[in-house]
Tab-separated table of C-alpha atoms in Angstrom:
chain	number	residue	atom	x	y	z
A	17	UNK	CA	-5.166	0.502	10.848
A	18	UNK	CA	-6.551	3.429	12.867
A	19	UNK	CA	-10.154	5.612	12.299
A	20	UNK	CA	-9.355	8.996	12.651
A	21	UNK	CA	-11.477	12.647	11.760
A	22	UNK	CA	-9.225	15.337	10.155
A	23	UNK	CA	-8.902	18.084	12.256
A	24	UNK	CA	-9.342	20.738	9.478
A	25	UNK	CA	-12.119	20.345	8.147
A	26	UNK	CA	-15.414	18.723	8.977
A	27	UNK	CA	-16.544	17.797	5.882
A	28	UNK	CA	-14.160	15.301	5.220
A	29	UNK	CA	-12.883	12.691	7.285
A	30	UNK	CA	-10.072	9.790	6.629
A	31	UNK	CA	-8.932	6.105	7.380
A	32	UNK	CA	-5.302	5.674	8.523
A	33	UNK	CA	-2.831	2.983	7.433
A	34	UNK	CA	-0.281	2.778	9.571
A	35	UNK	CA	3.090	0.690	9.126
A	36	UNK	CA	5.806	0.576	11.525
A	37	UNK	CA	8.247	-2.417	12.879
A	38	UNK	CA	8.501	-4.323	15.735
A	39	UNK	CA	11.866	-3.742	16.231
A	40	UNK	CA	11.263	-0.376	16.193
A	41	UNK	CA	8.496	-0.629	18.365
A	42	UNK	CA	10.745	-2.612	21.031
A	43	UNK	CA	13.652	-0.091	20.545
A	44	UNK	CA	11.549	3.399	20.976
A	45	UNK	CA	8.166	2.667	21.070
A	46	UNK	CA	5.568	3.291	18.887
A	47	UNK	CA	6.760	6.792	17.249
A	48	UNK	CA	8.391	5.980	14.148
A	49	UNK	CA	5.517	4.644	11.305
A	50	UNK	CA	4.845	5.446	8.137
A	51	UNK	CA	1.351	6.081	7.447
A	52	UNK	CA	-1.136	6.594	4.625
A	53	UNK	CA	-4.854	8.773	4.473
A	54	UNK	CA	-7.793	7.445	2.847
A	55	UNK	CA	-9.423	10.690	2.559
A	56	UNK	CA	-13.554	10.909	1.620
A	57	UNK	CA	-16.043	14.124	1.413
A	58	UNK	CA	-19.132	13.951	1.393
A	59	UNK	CA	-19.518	11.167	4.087
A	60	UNK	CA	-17.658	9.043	6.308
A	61	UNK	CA	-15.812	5.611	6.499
A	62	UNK	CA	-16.476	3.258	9.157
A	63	UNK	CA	-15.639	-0.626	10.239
A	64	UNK	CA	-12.408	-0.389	8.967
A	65	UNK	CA	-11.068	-4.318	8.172
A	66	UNK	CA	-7.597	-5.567	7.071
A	67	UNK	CA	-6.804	-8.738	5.058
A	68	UNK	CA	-3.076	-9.073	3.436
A	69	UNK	CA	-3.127	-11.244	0.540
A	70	UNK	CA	0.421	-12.502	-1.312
A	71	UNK	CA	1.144	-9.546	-2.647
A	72	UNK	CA	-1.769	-6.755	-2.148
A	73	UNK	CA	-2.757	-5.558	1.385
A	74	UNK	CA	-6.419	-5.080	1.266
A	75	UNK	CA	-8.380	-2.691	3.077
A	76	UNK	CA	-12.471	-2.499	4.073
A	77	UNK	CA	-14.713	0.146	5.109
A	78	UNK	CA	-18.222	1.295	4.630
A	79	UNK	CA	-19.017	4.685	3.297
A	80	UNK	CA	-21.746	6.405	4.939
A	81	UNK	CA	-23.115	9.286	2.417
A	82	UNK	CA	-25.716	9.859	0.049
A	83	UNK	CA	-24.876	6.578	-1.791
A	84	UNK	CA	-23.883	4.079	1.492
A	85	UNK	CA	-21.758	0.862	0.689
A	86	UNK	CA	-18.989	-1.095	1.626
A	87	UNK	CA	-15.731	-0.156	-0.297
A	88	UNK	CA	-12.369	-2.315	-0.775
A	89	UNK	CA	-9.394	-0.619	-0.990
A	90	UNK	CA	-6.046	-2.205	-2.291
A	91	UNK	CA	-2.248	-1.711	-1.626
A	92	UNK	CA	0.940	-2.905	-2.942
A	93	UNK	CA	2.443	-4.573	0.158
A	94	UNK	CA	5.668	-3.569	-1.438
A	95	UNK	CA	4.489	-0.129	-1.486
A	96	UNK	CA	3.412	0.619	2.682
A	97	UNK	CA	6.792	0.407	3.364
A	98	UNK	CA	8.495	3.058	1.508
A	99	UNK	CA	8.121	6.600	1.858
A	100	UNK	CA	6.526	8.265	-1.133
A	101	UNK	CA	3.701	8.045	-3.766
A	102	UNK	CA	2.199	4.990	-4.690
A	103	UNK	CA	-0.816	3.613	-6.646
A	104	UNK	CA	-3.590	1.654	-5.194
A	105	UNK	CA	-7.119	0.606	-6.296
A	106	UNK	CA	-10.461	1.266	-4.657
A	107	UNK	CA	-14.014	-0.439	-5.537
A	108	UNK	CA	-17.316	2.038	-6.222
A	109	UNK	CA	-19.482	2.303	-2.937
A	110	UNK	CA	-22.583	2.422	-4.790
A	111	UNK	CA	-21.772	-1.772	-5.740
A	112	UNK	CA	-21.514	-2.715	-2.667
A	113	UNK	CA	-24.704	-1.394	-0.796
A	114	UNK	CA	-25.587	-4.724	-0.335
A	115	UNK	CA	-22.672	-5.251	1.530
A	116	UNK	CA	-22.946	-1.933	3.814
A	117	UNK	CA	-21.201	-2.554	7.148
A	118	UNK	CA	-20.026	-6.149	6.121
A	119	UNK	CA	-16.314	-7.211	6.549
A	120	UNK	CA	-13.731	-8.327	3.801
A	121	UNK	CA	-12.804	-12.353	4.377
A	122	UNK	CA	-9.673	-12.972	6.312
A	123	UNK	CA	-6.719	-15.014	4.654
A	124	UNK	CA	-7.031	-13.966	1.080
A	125	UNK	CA	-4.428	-15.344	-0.727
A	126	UNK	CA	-4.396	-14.617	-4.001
A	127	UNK	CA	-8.100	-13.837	-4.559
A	128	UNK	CA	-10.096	-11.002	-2.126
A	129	UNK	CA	-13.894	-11.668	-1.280
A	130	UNK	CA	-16.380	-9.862	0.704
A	131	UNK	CA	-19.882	-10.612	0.830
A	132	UNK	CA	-23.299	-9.066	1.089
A	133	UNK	CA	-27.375	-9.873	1.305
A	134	UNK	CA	-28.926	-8.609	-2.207
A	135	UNK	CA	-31.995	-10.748	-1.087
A	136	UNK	CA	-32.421	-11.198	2.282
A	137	UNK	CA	-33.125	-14.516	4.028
A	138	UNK	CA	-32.201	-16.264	0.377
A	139	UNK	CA	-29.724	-15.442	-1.589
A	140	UNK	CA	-26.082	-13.478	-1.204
A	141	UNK	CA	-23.688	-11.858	-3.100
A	142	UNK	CA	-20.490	-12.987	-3.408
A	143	UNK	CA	-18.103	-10.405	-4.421
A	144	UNK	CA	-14.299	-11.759	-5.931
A	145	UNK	CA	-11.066	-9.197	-6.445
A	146	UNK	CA	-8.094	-11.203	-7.777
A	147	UNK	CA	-4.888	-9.642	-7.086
A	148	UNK	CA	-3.811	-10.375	-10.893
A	149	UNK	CA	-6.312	-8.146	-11.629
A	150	UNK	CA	-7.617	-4.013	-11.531
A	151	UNK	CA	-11.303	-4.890	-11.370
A	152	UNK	CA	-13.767	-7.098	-9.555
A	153	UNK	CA	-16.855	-8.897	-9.919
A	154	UNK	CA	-19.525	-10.431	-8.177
A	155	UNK	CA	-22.405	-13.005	-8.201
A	156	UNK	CA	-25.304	-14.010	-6.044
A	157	UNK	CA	-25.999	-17.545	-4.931
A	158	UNK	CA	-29.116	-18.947	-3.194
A	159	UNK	CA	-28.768	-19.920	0.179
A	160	UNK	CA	-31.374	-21.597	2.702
A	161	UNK	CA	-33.696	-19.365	4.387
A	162	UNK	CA	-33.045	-17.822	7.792
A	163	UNK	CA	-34.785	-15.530	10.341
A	164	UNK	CA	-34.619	-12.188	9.663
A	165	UNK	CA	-37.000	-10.574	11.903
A	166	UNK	CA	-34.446	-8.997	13.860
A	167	UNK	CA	-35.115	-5.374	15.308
A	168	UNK	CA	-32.265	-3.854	13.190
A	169	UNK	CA	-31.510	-5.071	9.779
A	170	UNK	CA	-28.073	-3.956	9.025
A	171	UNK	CA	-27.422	-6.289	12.210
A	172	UNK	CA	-27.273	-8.990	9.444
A	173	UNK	CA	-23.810	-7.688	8.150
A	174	UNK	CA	-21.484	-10.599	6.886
A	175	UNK	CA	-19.013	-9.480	9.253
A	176	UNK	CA	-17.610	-12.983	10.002
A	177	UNK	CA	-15.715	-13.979	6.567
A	178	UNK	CA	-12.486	-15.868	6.438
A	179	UNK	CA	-10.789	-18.011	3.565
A	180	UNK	CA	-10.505	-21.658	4.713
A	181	UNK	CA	-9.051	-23.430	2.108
A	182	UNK	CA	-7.937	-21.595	-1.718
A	183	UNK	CA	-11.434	-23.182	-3.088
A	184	UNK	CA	-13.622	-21.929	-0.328
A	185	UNK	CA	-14.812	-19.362	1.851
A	186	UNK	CA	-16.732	-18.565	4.746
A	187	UNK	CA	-19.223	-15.789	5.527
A	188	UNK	CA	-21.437	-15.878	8.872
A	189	UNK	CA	-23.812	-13.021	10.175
A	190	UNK	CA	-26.477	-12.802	13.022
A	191	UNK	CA	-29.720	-14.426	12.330
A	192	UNK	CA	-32.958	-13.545	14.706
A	193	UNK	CA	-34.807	-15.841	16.803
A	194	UNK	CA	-37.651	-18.588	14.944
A	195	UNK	CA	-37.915	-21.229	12.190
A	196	UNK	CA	-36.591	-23.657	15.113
A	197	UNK	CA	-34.370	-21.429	17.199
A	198	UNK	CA	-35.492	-19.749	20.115
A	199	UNK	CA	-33.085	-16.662	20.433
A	200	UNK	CA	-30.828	-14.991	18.057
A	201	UNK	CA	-28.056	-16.894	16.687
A	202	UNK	CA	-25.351	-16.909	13.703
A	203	UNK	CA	-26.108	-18.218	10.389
A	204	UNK	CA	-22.325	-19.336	8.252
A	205	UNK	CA	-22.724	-20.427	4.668
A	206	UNK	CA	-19.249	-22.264	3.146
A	207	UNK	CA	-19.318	-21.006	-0.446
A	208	UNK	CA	-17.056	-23.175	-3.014
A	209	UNK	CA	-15.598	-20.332	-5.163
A	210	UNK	CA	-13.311	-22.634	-7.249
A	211	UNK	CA	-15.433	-22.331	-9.685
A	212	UNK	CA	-16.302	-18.718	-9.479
A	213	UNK	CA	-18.427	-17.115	-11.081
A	214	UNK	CA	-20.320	-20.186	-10.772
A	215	UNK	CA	-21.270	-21.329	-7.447
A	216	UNK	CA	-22.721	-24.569	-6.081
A	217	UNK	CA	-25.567	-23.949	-3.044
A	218	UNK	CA	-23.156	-23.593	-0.603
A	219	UNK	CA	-23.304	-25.803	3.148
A	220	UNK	CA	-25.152	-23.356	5.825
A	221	UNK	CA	-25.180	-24.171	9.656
A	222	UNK	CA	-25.449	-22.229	12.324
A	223	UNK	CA	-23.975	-21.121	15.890
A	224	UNK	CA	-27.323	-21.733	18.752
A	225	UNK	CA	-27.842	-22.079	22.140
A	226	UNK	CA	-31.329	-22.594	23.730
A	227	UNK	CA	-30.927	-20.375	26.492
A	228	UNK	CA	-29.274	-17.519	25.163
A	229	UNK	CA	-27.652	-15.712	22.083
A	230	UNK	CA	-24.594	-15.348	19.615
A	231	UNK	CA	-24.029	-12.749	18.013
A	232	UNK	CA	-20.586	-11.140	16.186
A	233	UNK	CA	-19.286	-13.309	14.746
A	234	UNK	CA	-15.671	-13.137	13.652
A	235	UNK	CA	-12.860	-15.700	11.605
A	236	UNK	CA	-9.079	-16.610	11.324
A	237	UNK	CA	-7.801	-19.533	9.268
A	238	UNK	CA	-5.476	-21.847	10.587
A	239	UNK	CA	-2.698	-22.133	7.717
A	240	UNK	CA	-1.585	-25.325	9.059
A	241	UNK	CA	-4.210	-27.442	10.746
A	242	UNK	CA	-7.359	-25.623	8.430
A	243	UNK	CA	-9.787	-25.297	11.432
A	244	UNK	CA	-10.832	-22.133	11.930
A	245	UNK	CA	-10.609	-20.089	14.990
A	246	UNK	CA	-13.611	-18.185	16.471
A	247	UNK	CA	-14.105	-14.948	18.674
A	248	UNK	CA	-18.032	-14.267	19.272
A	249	UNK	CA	-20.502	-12.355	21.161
A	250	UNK	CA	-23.110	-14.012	23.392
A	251	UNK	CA	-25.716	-13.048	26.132
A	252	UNK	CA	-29.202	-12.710	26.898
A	253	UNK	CA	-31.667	-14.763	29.481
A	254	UNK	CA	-29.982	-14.762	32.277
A	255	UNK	CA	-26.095	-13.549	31.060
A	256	UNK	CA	-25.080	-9.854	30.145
A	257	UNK	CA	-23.443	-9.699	27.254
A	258	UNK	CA	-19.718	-11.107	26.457
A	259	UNK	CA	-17.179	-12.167	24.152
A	260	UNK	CA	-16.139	-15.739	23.640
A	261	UNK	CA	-13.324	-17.846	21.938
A	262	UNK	CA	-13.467	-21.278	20.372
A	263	UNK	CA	-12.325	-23.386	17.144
A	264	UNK	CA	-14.825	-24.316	14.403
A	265	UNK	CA	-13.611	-27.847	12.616
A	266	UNK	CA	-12.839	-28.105	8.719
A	267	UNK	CA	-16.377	-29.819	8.955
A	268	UNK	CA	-17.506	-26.781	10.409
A	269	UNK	CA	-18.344	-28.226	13.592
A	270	UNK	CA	-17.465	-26.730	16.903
A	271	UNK	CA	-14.670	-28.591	18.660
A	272	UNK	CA	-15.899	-28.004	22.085
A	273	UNK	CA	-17.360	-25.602	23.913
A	274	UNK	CA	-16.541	-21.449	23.245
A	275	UNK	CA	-14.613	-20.152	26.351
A	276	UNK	CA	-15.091	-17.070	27.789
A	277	UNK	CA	-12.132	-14.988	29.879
A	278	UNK	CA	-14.576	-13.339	31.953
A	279	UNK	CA	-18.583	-12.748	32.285
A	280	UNK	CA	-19.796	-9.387	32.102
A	281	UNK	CA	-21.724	-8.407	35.240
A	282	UNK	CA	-23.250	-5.940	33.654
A	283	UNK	CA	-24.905	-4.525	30.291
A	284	UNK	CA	-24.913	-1.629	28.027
A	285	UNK	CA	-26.779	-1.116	25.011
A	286	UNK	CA	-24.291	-1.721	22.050
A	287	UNK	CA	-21.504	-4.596	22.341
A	288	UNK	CA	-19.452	-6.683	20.388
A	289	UNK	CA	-18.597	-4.134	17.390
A	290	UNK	CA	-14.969	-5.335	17.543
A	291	UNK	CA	-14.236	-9.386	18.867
A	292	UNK	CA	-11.478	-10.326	16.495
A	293	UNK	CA	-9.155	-13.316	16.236
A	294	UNK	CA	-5.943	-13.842	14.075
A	295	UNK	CA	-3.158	-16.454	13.892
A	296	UNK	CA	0.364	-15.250	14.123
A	297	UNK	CA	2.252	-18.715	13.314
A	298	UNK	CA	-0.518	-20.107	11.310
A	299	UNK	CA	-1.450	-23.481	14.006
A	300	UNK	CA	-2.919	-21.049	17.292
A	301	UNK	CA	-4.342	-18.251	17.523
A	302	UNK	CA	-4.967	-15.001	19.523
A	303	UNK	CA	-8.335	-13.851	20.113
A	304	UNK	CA	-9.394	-10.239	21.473
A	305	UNK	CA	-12.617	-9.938	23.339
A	306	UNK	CA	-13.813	-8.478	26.534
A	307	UNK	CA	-16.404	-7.854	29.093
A	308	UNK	CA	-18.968	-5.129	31.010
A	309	UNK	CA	-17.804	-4.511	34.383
A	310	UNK	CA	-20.121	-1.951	36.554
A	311	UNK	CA	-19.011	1.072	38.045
A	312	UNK	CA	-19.897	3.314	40.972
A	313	UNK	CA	-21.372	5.434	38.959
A	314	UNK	CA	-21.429	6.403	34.776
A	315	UNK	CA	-21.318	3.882	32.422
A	316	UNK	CA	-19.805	0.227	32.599
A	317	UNK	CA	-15.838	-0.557	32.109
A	318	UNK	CA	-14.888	-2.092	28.676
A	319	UNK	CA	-12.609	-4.730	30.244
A	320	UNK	CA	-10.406	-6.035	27.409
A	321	UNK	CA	-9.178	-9.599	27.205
A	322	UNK	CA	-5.757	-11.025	25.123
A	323	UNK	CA	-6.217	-14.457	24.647
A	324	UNK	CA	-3.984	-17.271	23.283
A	325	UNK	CA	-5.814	-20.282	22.475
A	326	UNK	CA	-5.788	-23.617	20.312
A	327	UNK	CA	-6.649	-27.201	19.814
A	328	UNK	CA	-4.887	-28.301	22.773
């Protein structure tokens, strides 16, 4: 998927699904696709997210307008390949301001959720789009309470989600420093939605370090082994800013230590937007992170890292 501006007109602007083939790719490189515009007036759409599901590709990006909120999009899988007019479904902005800037939940299966805070530091929303179905709903569930006294709220997007198992899913944000934790850290609540809309307190722990940060957090479900792999932000005290890679257990314990490709040796003020991690044969994964490097002069180099990484 690709955030682009229309050229004509600055008044509206447009998200981009692409679709092309590898084989394609291999044979001529990437110039034949088929692609699709998401067009909006009137504001703009922003932290675009992907999650395919069995049959529905689903698509998730915050409006920024009058009315801001995050809105799901959904496609026919069976549609982005075919040249032509097709049908998809789209969620109202103004139901999920709770959820502005959060990220739809990886693996979805058969059911889509995406999360928000509509009280924050206890409770969230829980947000449910099954693909047998046109609309969605939503309910909020109390959770334990957390540090919020963070110098930006919206930093407390859910924008780590994933589905770990077809009865449960994860949603994890950053948390500021107190109530027992000395600098900012990442707060993940494991919500049963088997029972949806009915949910059980869910388990909440959380990603710390005494010395230093975590922030960004992002999720990919194993298909096979059900651990879940990790790409996250961390920094402060004595480390600039950088991304990380590790594997959370079913129990939703780290496994070991996250590893990082390489340490930033500098800092700028905004990182971490976009760490990501997926799972192309469904037992290791492939993370995406990277690091500050200085420069002579002007600002740092965004140093990019491809990483393959697993169990072991």
């Amino acid at each position: 998927m690709q955030y682009v501006a229309t050229n004509d007109t600055k008044n509206v602007n447009k998200l981009r699904l692409i679709t092309l083939h590898p084989d394609d790719v291999v044979a001529t490189g990437i110039r034949l696709y088929i692609y699709t515009d998401i067009l909006s007036s009137g504001g703009w759409l922003d932290y675009g997210e992907l999650g395919v599901g069995n049959t529905q590709l689903y698509i998730s990006a915050t409006f920024y307008g009058p009315t801001s909120g995050l809105m799901v999009f959904r496609v026919p899988i069976s549609a982005v390949n075919v040249v032509g007019s097709y049908t998809y479904w789209q969620t109202n902005a103004n139901d999920g301001a709770v959820a502005q800037g959060s990220r739809l939940a990886q693996n979805p299966g058969a059911d889509a959720f995406w999360a928000g805070h509509s009280d924050l530091g206890k409770a969230i929303r829980v947000f449910k789009w099954s693909e047998s179905s046109t609309s969605y709903a939503w309910i909020d569930v109390s959770i334990d309470h957390w540090p919020t006294d963070i110098s930006n709220n919206s930093a407390n997007n859910i924008i780590g989600a994933t589905r770990r198992r077809t009865n449960e899913a994860w949603f994890a944000w950053n948390a500021g420093s107190g109530g027992g934790f000395a600098n900012p850290h990442v707060q993940i609540v494991q919500v049963d939605v088997g029972s949806f809309p009915s949910l059980p307190k869910p388990k909440q722990w959380q990603i710390w370090n005494p010395s230093f940060a975590f922030a960004f957090p992002n999720f990919y479900t194993s298909r096979e082994c059900g651990d879940v792999g990790l790409a996250i932000a961390f920094g402060g005290g004595t480390l600039n800013p950088s991304g990380a890679l590790g594997v959370v257990t079913s129990e939703g314990i780290l496994t070991q230590t996250v590893y990082y490709p390489e340490l930033s040796n500098t800092c700028e003020e905004r990182f971490g937007d976009y760490l990501g991690v997926r799972s192309e044969n469904g037992v290791n994964y492939e993370g995406f992170v990277y690091a500050l490097e200085s420069t002579p002069s002007g600002p740092p180099l965004r140093s990019p890292r491809y990483v393959e990484f697993g169990r072991g």
